[in-house]
Coordinates of C-alpha atoms in Angstrom, one line a residue:
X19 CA 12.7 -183.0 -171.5
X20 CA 14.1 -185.7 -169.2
X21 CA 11.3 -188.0 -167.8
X22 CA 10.7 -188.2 -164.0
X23 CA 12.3 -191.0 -162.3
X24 CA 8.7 -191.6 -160.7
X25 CA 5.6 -192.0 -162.6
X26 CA 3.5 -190.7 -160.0
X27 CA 4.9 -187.4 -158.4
X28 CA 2.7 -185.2 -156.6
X29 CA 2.8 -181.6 -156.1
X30 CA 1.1 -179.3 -153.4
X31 CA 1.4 -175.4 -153.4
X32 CA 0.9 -173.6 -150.5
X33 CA 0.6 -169.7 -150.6
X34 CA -1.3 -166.8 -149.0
X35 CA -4.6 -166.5 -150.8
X36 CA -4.3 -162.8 -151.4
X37 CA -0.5 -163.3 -153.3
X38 CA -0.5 -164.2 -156.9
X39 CA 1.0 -167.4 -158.2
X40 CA 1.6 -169.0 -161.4
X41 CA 2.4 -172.5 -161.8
X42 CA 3.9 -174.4 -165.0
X43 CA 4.8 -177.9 -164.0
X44 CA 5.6 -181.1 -166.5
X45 CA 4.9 -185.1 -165.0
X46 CA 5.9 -187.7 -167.8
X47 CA 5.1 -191.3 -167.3
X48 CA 4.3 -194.3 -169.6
X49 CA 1.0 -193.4 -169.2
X50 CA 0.5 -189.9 -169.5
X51 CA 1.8 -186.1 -169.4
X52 CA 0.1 -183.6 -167.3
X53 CA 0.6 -180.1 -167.5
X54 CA -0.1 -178.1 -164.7
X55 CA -1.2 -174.2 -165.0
X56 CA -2.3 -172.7 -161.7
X57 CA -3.5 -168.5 -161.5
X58 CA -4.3 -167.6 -158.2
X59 CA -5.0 -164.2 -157.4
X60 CA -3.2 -160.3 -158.1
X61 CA 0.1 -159.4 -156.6
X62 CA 0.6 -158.7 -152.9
X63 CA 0.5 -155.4 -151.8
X64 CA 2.9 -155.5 -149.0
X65 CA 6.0 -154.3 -149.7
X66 CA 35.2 -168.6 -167.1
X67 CA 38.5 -167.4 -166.7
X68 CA 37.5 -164.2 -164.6
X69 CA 35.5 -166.2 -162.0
X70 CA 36.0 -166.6 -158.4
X71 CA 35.9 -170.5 -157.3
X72 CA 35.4 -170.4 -153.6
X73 CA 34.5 -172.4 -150.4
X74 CA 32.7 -170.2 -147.8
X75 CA 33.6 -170.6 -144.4
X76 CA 31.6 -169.2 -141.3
X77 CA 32.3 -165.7 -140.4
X78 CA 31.2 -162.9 -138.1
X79 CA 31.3 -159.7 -140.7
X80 CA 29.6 -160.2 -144.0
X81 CA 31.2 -159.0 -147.1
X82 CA 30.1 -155.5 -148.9
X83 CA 27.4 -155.6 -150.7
X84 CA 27.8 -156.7 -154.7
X85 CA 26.5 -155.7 -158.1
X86 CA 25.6 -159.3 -159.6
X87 CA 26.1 -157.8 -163.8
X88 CA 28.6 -159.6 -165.4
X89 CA 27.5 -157.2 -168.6
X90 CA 26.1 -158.9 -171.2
X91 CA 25.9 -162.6 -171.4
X92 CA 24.9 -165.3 -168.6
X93 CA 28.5 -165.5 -166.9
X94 CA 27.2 -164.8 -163.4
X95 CA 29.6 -162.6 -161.1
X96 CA 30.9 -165.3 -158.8
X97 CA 30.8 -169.4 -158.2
X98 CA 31.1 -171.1 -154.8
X99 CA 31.3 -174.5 -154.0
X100 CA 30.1 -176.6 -151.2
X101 CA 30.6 -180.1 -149.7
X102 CA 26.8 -181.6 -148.9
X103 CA 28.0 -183.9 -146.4
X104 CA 28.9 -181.3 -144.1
X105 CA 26.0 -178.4 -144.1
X106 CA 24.0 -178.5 -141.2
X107 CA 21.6 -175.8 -142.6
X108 CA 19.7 -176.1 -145.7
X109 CA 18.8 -172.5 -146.5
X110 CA 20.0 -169.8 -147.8
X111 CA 19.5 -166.2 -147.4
X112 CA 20.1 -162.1 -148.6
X113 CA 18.9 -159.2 -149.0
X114 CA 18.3 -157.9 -152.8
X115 CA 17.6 -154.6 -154.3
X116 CA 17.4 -154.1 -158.2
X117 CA 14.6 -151.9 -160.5
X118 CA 15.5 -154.5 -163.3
X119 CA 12.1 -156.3 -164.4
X120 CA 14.3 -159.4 -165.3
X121 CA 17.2 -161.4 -165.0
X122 CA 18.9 -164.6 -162.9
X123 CA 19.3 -163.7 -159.0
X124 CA 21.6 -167.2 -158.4
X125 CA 21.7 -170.3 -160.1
X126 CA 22.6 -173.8 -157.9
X127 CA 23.4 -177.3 -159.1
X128 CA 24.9 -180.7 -158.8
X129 CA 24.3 -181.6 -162.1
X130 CA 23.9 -179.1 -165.1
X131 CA 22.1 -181.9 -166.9
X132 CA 19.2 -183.2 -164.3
X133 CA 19.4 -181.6 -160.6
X134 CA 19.5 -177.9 -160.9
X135 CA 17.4 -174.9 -159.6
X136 CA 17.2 -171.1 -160.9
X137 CA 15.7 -167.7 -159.2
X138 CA 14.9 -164.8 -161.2
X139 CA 12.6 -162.1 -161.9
X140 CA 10.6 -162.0 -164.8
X141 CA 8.3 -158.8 -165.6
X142 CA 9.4 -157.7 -161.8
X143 CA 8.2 -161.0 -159.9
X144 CA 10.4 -163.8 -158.9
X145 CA 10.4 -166.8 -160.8
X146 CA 11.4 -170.4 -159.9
X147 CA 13.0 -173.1 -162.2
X148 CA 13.9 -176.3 -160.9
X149 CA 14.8 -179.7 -163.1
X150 CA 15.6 -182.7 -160.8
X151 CA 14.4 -186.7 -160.1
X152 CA 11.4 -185.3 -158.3
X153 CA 10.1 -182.4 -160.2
X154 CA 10.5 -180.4 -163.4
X155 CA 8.6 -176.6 -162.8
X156 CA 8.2 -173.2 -163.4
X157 CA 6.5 -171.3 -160.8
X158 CA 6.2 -167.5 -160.4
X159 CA 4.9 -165.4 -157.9
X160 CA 2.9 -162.4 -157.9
X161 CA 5.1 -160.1 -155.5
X162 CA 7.0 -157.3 -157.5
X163 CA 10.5 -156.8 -156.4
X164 CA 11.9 -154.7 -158.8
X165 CA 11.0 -151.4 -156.8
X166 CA 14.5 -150.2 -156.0
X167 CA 14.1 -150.8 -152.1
X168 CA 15.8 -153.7 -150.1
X169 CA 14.4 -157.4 -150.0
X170 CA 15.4 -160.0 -147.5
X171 CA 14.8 -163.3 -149.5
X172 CA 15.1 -166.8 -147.9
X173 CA 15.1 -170.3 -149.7
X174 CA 15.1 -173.3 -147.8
X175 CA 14.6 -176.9 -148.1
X176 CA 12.5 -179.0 -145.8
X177 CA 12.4 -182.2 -146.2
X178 CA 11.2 -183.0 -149.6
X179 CA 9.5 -179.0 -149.5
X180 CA 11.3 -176.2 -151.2
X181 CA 10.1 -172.8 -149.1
X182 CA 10.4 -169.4 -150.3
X183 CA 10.0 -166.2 -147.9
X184 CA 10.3 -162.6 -148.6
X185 CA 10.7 -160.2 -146.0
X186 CA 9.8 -162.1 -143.0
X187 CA 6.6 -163.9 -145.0
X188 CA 6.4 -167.5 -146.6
X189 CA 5.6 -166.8 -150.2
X190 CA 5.9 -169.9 -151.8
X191 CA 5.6 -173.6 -150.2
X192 CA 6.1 -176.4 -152.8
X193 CA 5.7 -179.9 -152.0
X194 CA 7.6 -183.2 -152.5
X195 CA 9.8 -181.5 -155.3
X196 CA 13.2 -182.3 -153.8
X197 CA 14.9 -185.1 -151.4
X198 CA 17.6 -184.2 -148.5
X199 CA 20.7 -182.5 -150.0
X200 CA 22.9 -184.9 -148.1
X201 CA 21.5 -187.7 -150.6
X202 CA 22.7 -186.3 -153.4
X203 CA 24.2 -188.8 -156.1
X204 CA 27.1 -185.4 -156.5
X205 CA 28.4 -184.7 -153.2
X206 CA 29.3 -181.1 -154.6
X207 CA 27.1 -178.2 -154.9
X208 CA 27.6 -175.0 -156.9
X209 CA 25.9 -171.6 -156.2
X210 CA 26.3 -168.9 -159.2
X211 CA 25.4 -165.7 -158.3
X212 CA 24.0 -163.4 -161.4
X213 CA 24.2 -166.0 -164.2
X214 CA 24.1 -169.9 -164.9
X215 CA 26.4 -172.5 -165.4
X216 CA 25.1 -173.8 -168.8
X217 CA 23.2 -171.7 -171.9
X218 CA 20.3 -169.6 -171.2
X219 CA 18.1 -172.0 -174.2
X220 CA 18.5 -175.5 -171.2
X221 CA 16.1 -173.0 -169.2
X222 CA 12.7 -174.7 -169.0
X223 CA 11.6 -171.0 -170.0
X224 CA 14.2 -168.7 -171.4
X225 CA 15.0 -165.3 -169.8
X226 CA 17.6 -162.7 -170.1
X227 CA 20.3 -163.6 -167.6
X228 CA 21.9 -160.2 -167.0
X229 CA 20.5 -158.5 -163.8
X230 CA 21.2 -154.8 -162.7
X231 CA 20.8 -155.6 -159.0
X232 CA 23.1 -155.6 -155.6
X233 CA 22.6 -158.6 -152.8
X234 CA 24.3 -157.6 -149.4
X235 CA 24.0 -160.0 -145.9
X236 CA 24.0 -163.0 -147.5
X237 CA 24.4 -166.2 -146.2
X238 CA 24.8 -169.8 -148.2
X239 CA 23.7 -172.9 -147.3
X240 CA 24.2 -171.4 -143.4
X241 CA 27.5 -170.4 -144.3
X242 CA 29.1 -166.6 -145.4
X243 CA 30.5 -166.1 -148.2
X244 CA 34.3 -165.0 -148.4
X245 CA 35.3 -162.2 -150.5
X246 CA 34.9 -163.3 -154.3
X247 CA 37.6 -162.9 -156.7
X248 CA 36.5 -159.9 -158.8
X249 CA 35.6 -160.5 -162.5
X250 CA 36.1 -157.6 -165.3
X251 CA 33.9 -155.1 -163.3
X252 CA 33.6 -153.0 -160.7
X253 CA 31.3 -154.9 -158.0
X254 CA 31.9 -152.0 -155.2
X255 CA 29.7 -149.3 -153.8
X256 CA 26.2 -150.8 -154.1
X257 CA 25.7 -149.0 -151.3
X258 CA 25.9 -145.9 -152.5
X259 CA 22.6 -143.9 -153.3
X260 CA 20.9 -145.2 -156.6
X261 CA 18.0 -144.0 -158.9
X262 CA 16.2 -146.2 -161.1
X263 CA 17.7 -144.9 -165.3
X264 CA 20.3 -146.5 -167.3
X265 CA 23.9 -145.1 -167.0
X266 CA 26.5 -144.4 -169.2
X267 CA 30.4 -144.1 -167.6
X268 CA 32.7 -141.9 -169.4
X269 CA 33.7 -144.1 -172.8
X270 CA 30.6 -146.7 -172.6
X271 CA 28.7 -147.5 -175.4
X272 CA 26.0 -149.2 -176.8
X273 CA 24.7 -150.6 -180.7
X274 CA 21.5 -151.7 -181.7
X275 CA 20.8 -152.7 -185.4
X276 CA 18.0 -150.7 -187.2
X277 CA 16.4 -153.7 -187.9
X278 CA 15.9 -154.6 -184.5
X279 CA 14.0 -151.1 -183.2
X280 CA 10.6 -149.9 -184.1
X281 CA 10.7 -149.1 -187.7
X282 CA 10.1 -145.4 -189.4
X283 CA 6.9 -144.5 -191.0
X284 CA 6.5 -144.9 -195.0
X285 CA 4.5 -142.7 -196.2
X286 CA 5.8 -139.9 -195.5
X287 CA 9.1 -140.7 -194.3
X288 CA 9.5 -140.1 -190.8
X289 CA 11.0 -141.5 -187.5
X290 CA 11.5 -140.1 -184.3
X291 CA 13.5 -140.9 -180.5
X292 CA 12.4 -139.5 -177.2
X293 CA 15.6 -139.2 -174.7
X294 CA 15.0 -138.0 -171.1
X295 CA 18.2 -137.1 -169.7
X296 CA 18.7 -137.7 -165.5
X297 CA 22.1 -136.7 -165.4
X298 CA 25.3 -135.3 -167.4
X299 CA 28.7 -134.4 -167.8
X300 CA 31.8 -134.2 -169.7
X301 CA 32.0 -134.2 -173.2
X302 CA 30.8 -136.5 -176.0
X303 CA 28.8 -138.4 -178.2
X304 CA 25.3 -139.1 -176.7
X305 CA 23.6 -140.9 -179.7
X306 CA 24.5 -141.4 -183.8
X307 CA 22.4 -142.9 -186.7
X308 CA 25.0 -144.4 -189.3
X309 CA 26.8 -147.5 -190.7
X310 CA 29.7 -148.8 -188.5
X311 CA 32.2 -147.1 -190.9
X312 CA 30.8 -144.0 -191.0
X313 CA 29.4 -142.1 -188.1
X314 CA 29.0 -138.9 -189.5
X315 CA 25.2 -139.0 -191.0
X316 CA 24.0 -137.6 -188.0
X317 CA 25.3 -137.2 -184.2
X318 CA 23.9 -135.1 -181.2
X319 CA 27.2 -134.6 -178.9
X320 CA 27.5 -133.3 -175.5
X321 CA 29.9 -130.1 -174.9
X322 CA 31.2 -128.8 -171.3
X323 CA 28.2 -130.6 -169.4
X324 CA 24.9 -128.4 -170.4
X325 CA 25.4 -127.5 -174.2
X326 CA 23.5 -130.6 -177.0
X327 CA 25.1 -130.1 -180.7
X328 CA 23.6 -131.7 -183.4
X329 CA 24.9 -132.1 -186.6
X330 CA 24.9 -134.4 -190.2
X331 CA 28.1 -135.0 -192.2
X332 CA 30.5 -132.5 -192.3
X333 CA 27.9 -129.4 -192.6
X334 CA 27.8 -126.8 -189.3
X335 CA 26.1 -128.1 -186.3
X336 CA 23.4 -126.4 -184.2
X337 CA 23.2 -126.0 -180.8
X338 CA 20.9 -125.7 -178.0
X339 CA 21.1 -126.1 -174.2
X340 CA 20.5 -129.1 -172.3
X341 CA 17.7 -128.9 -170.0
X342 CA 17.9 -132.1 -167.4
X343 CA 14.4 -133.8 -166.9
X344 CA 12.7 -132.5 -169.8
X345 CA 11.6 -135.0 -172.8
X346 CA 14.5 -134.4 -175.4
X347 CA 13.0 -135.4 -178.8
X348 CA 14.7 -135.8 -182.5
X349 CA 12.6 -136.1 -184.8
X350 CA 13.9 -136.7 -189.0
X351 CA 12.3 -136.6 -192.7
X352 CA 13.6 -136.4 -195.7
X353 CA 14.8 -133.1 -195.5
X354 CA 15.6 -132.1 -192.1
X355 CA 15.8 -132.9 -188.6
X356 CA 14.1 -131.5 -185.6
X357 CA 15.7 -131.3 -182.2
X358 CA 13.2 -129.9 -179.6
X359 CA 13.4 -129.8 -175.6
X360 CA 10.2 -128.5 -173.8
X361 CA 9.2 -125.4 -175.8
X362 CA 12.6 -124.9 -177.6
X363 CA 13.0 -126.6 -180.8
X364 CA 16.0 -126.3 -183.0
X365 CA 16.1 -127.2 -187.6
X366 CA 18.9 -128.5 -188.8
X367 CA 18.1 -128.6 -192.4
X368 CA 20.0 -131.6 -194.9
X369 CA 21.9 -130.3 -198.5
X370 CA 20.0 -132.2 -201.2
X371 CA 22.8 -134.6 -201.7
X372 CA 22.0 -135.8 -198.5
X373 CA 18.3 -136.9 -198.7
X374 CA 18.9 -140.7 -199.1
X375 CA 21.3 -141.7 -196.8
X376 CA 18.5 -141.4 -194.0
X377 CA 15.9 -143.7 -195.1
X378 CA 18.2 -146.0 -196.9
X379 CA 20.1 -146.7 -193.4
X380 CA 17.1 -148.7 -192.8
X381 CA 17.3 -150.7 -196.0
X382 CA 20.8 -151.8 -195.4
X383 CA 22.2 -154.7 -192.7
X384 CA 24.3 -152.1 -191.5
X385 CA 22.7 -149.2 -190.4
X386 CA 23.1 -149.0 -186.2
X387 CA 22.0 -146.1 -183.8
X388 CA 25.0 -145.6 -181.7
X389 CA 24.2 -144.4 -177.6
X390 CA 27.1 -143.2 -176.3
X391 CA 30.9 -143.0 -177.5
X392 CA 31.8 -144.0 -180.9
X393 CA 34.2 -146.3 -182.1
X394 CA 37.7 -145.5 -181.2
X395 CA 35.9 -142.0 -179.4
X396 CA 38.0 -140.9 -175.9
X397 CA 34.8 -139.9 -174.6
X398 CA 34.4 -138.4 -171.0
X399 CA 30.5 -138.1 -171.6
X400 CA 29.1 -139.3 -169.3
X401 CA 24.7 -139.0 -168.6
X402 CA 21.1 -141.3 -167.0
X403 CA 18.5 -142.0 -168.8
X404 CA 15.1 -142.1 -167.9
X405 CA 14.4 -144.2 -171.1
X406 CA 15.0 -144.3 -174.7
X407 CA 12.2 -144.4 -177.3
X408 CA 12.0 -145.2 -181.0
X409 CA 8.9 -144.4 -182.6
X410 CA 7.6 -144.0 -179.2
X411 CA 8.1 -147.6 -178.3
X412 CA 11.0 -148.1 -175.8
X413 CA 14.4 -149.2 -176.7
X414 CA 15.6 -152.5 -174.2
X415 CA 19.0 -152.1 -173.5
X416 CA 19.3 -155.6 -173.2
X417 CA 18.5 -156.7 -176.8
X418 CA 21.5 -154.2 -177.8
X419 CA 23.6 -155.6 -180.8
X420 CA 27.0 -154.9 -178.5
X421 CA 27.2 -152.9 -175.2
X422 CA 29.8 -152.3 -172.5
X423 CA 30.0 -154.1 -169.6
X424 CA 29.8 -151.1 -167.2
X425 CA 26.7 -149.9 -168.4
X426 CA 24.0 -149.8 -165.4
X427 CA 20.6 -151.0 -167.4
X428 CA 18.4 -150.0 -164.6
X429 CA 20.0 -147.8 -162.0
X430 CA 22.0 -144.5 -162.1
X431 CA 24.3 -143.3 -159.2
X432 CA 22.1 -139.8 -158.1
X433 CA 24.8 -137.2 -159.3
X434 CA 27.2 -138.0 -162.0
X435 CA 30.8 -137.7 -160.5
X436 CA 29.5 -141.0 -158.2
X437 CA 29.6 -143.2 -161.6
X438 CA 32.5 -141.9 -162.9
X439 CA 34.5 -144.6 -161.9
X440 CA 31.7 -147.1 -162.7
X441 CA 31.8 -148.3 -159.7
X442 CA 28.5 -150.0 -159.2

């Protein structure tokens, strides 16, 4: 960690005394380091290629409101530049709405190396990074945001203050952490909105970048932002009508290693997923268990919209219908697998030969569980999630081995023909 350019820096936090606030700061000097942990009190109750390099200029009609998901990765969704020398207001403000418990809201710099500042979420609760001459922190606040409903969010600088306010209250009030912006050493400042500009490990705390959220009415550094050159998805229709799940458009997919989920049990041999299914249509592959060249150990497929077939290898399927809303559970041994829905259960009993394949998947590097189309699959399944559990533990979406980039991790549109553009 670079050391502070001033051996004695001071900092002050001001917040209400009924809001939560946690405080991680570091002060090197020649004499000593201090690390700073403050825990107020429980959360408030109240309520490169592909990117777009712009300058904002003022306007009088705010852009549509945008998804900030790049899909997987850190890339945020757009860049814009500005000249310190001529802003004449140091704060910038939107509105945010997400149900995703973590990921980068916008990232700003003048220097990826020793003046930069990050806000987040993490667990739901906005988080603050900052790394400059004055100050090197982490500080989060005990306000959840991730409840699906519309945020105005406000960050300003005040002299040498950084304030935070959400929805018309100051949150957050720290203390001789910054100088003026018009005394920067780099005259230049960039804003990233959903990612950073350098890897997610230079983070003074490390978080999953991605975020499934949509920012509308904002304003940067007192200026509007112009339309942004798109990058490789849709960033329209965040106003549309949203429900918290995770989506998958027609020919999405995702891949997750074995390894990486909650593992079966021993002795005897069993492992089990829980599905609960919002929304669906078309036709498709909905989940597999296999290696990546060979998807045919077992598959439960969609057919005209209401109909789940499950089948192993090349032996007869079963099928049963697809009740939406309704815990959907499979549930394997040794010798056969159990698909039940509510009080309707299906057997799909496995030919001898077949015994090993299951619980040797799990001994291999390669075994993957597949959600959604298959490799090479022209898929027009399309379905929500409520959630996806293995072993009864739930499956992030965000540690996937591979996914698509127009997967929504944390919101579905509220009938499937709205997502079938994946339009976000």
């Amino acid at each position: 960690m670079r050391k502070a350019a001033y051996p004695h820096t001071f900092l002050s936090v001001l917040s209400e005394p009924q809001c939560g606030l946690q405080l991680t700061m570091e002060n090197q000097s020649p004499w000593a380091t201090v690390h700073l942990l403050l825990l107020l009190l429980p959360p408030c109750t109240h309520q490169d290629q592909a990117l777009g390099f712009v300058l904002p200029t003022q306007s009088a009609q705010n852009p549509p409101a945008r998804h900030l998901s790049n899909g997987p990765g850190q890339k945020p969704v757009a860049v814009m530049t500005f000249d310190l020398t001529k802003i004449t207001k140091p704060s910038s403000s939107f509105e945010f709405r997400t149900w995703d418990p973590e990921g980068v809201i916008f990232y700003g710099d003048t220097n990826s190396e020793d003046d930069w500042f990050m806000l987040g979420l993490r667990d739901g609760r906005p988080e603050i990074q900052l790394h400059n001459l004055w100050a090197q922190l982490t500080v989060g606040i005990g306000l959840k945001l991730n409840d699906g409903r519309w945020h105005r969010v406000e960050v300003k600088i005040d002299g040498d203050s950084l304030l935070l306010w959400v929805d018309g209250e100051e949150k957050l009030s720290l203390r001789q952490v910054s100088g003026p912006l018009t005394n920067k050493p780099q005259p230049i400042m960039r804003i990233a909105l959903g990612g950073l500009l350098f890897p997610t490990s230079k983070l003074r705390l490390p978080l999953v970048p991605t975020l499934d959220g949509c920012v509308r009415h904002d304003t940067w550094l007192g200026m509007v932002a112009q339309s942004l050159v798109s990058v490789p998805t849709s960033l329209t229709n965040c106003d549309m009508e949203l429900q918290p799940g995770l989506f998958f458009p027609p020919g999405t997919h995702a891949e997750f290693r074995l390894q990486d989920i909650s593992q079966p049990h021993a002795d005897p041999w069993t492992f089990s997923l829980d599905l609960g299914f919002k929304l669906a249509a078309g036709s498709g592959h909905l989940l597999a268990l296999a290696a990546p060249e060979n998807s045919s150990w077992l598959s439960l497929q969609l057919q005209d919209q209401n109909t789940l077939v499950l089948s192993s290898g090349e032996g007869p399927g079963l099928a049963m219908p697809l009740v939406l809303g309704l815990p959907l559970q499979l549930k394997l041994n040794d010798s056969r697998v159990v698909l039940s829905q509510g009080s309707k259960s299906q057997v799909l009993s496995l030919p001898p030969l077949e015994l090993g394949p299951f619980p040797n998947l799990w001994h291999q590097h390669q075994g993957r569980l597949f959600l959604g189309a298959l490799p090479g699959e022209n898929s027009s399944a399309s379905f929500c999630l409520d959630g996806l559990w293995a072993q009864g533990l739930r499956v992030d979406i965000d540690r996937a081995l591979s996914r698509s980039q127009d997967i929504w991790t944390h919101s579905c549109p509220q009938s499937p023909g709205n997502g079938s553009d994946t339009s976000h």
